[in-house]
Amino acid sequence: MSSSSGKKLIQIDVTADTVCPWCFVGKKNLDKAIAQSDTKYDFQIKWHPYMLNPTAPKEGVVKKDYYLNRFGPRSIQMEARMTEMFKGLGMDYDTSGLTGNTLDSHRLIYFAGTQGLDKQHKLAEELCLGYFTQGKYIGDRVFLVEAAKKVGVEGAAEFLENPNNGLKEVNEDLKKHSAQISGVPHYVINGKYQLSGGQPPENFLKTFKAAASD
């Protein structure tokens, strides 16, 4: 498949949750791979929702308490590992603040996609940066709207105001994509090649090459 530029088109479907640290690690590595190969290929990236905990409270709970309750003593090792992973990517892993329901963030990511897939990809970055490195709460309406404004998404406050906006589309996307997989992040390249987890850039590069040769 070629794009209008004549370069091979690589379409990437990303299924992720906005509170999944490995999803952010995977995004960073995906972006590195894209930067290393954008002279060869054109890229089209589309984000799809996944909810690690659909019943998480909308009002939010203290992140550290939530991890301890859910994972027990293992949460300390998990935090140490993610701190190391984020450090390797030039970021500080911040477990302060709240965690909770991610539905509004997925509604917003869907809405951003209606204004351009490039804006959608940039919004995913802003949301993850805020949540994982700045102690922002993923369910905080003010934070969500600020992130949207930063990447040029218009009308986010009005869109989020109505809880039904984007709900049908997110639920349909959850059924279509989440039902087929057991964890995130999950990537489908050109509808054929699948990768899971926080893959290193070289694995994405190999897959781009394989997809482009089809």
XYZ file of C-alpha atoms in Angstrom:
214
model
C 0.000 0.000 0.000
C 1.463 3.356 -1.041
C 0.532 6.859 0.055
C 0.171 9.968 -2.109
C 3.863 10.716 -1.522
C 4.824 7.466 -3.245
C 6.269 6.056 -0.021
C 4.903 2.845 1.443
C 2.058 3.471 3.877
C 2.332 1.865 7.294
C -0.982 1.832 9.170
C -0.713 1.221 12.899
C -3.668 0.421 15.148
C -2.715 0.967 18.786
C -4.894 -0.459 21.545
C -3.981 1.001 24.944
C -5.206 2.338 28.257
C -4.163 5.775 29.456
C -3.168 4.469 32.913
C -0.988 1.651 31.560
C 2.701 2.600 31.975
C 3.847 -0.026 29.464
C 1.537 1.613 26.922
C 3.461 4.878 27.328
C 6.815 3.070 27.130
C 5.580 1.371 23.962
C 4.442 4.688 22.493
C 7.832 6.272 23.139
C 9.586 3.361 21.435
C 7.112 3.414 18.552
C 7.794 7.137 18.074
C 11.540 6.436 18.016
C 11.081 3.785 15.337
C 8.905 6.129 13.278
C 11.484 8.925 13.559
C 14.166 6.526 12.308
C 12.171 5.451 9.266
C 9.940 8.348 8.212
C 12.073 8.913 5.103
C 11.094 5.410 3.920
C 7.433 5.229 4.933
C 4.380 7.321 5.602
C 2.579 6.490 8.831
C -1.064 6.522 9.847
C -1.629 5.804 13.539
C -5.028 5.224 15.087
C -5.652 4.767 18.812
C -8.230 2.373 20.223
C -9.451 2.141 23.842
C -8.775 -0.521 26.415
C -9.884 -0.371 30.045
C -7.689 -2.262 32.489
C -10.274 -1.665 35.200
C -13.682 -0.655 33.794
C -15.133 -0.445 37.328
C -12.470 1.976 38.610
C -14.098 4.891 40.452
C -14.752 8.074 38.501
C -13.862 10.278 41.462
C -10.357 8.805 41.690
C -8.365 7.099 44.432
C -4.816 7.635 45.687
C -2.524 5.986 43.150
C -0.093 4.416 45.630
C -2.932 2.991 47.754
C -4.661 1.596 44.682
C -1.511 -0.188 43.468
C -0.839 -1.606 46.924
C -4.409 -2.880 47.274
C -4.446 -4.386 43.791
C -0.944 -5.873 43.555
C 0.145 -6.181 47.204
C 3.899 -6.111 47.999
C 4.601 -6.680 44.299
C 3.619 -3.051 43.668
C 6.930 -1.871 45.179
C 8.975 -3.919 42.688
C 6.676 -2.811 39.878
C 7.197 0.837 40.768
C 10.989 0.362 40.902
C 10.990 -1.287 37.484
C 8.840 1.406 35.881
C 11.013 4.126 37.469
C 14.021 2.534 35.761
C 12.206 2.176 32.425
C 11.063 5.802 32.451
C 14.536 6.981 33.455
C 15.900 5.211 30.383
C 13.472 7.254 28.285
C 14.526 10.519 29.947
C 11.443 10.853 32.159
C 10.618 10.723 35.865
C 7.968 8.150 36.826
C 5.585 9.889 39.227
C 3.225 7.806 41.364
C 1.753 10.768 43.225
C -1.824 11.878 42.726
C -4.921 9.892 41.839
C -5.859 7.081 39.499
C -9.308 5.968 38.462
C -11.729 5.505 35.597
C -10.314 6.191 32.134
C -13.551 6.390 30.135
C -13.481 10.185 29.716
C -9.909 10.056 28.434
C -10.925 7.477 25.829
C -13.938 9.575 24.796
C -11.565 12.505 24.344
C -9.044 10.459 22.335
C -11.883 9.361 20.057
C -12.979 13.012 19.680
C -9.424 14.114 18.855
C -9.354 11.473 16.108
C -12.342 13.126 14.417
C -10.165 16.239 14.043
C -7.141 14.346 12.729
C -5.186 11.219 13.618
C -2.066 13.344 14.168
C -3.906 15.265 16.901
C -5.085 11.996 18.399
C -1.516 10.673 18.610
C -0.285 13.933 20.158
C -3.123 13.897 22.676
C -2.188 10.388 23.807
C 1.304 11.761 24.493
C 0.007 14.717 26.521
C -2.344 12.577 28.600
C 0.386 10.063 29.418
C 2.950 12.755 30.194
C 0.545 14.382 32.635
C -0.571 11.180 34.301
C 2.757 9.353 34.510
C 5.218 12.209 35.047
C 3.281 15.119 36.584
C 0.849 13.510 39.012
C -2.218 14.587 37.009
C -5.452 12.647 37.407
C -6.673 10.986 34.202
C -10.294 11.641 35.154
C -9.809 15.354 35.879
C -11.875 17.320 33.365
C -9.636 20.397 33.640
C -6.520 18.344 32.875
C -8.211 16.604 29.934
C -9.322 19.902 28.396
C -5.872 21.482 28.908
C -4.201 18.511 27.203
C -6.634 18.783 24.289
C -5.957 22.509 23.880
C -2.182 21.912 23.857
C -2.462 19.705 20.786
C -5.014 21.848 18.976
C -8.190 19.854 19.650
C -11.108 22.292 19.621
C -14.363 21.994 21.575
C -13.106 19.441 24.117
C -14.850 21.005 27.131
C -18.211 21.072 25.373
C -17.747 17.536 24.073
C -16.901 16.088 27.504
C -19.755 17.972 29.176
C -22.277 15.503 27.748
C -21.398 12.034 29.114
C -23.046 10.404 26.083
C -20.762 12.077 23.552
C -18.394 9.467 22.121
C -19.747 6.769 24.442
C -21.277 4.641 21.688
C -18.113 4.883 19.576
C -15.806 4.007 22.484
C -17.959 1.029 23.494
C -18.069 -0.248 19.908
C -14.293 0.131 19.645
C -13.822 -1.700 22.951
C -15.890 -4.622 21.665
C -14.089 -4.684 18.324
C -10.502 -4.401 19.542
C -10.311 -5.202 23.275
C -12.248 -8.451 23.024
C -9.583 -9.969 20.782
C -6.594 -9.330 23.057
C -5.528 -10.214 26.593
C -3.396 -7.183 27.432
C -1.990 -3.847 26.332
C -0.298 -2.213 24.599
C -1.235 -4.077 21.444
C -0.281 -3.059 17.907
C -1.584 -4.198 14.543
C 0.544 -3.134 11.580
C -1.177 -2.926 8.185
C -3.980 -5.087 9.515
C -1.732 -8.152 9.592
C 1.328 -8.005 11.847
C 0.735 -7.974 15.594
C 2.986 -6.890 18.447
C 2.242 -6.755 22.173
C 3.865 -5.110 25.166
C 6.474 -2.369 25.529
C 8.392 -3.359 22.406
C 11.841 -1.881 21.716
C 12.200 0.342 18.607
C 14.065 -2.345 16.642
C 11.070 -4.705 16.813
C 8.848 -2.024 15.311
C 11.453 -1.364 12.596
C 11.565 -5.063 11.649
C 7.779 -5.176 11.466
C 7.611 -2.018 9.321
C 10.048 -3.640 6.902
C 8.028 -6.862 6.736
C 4.748 -4.958 6.239
C 6.241 -2.754 3.523
C 7.498 -5.761 1.570
C 4.029 -7.337 1.296
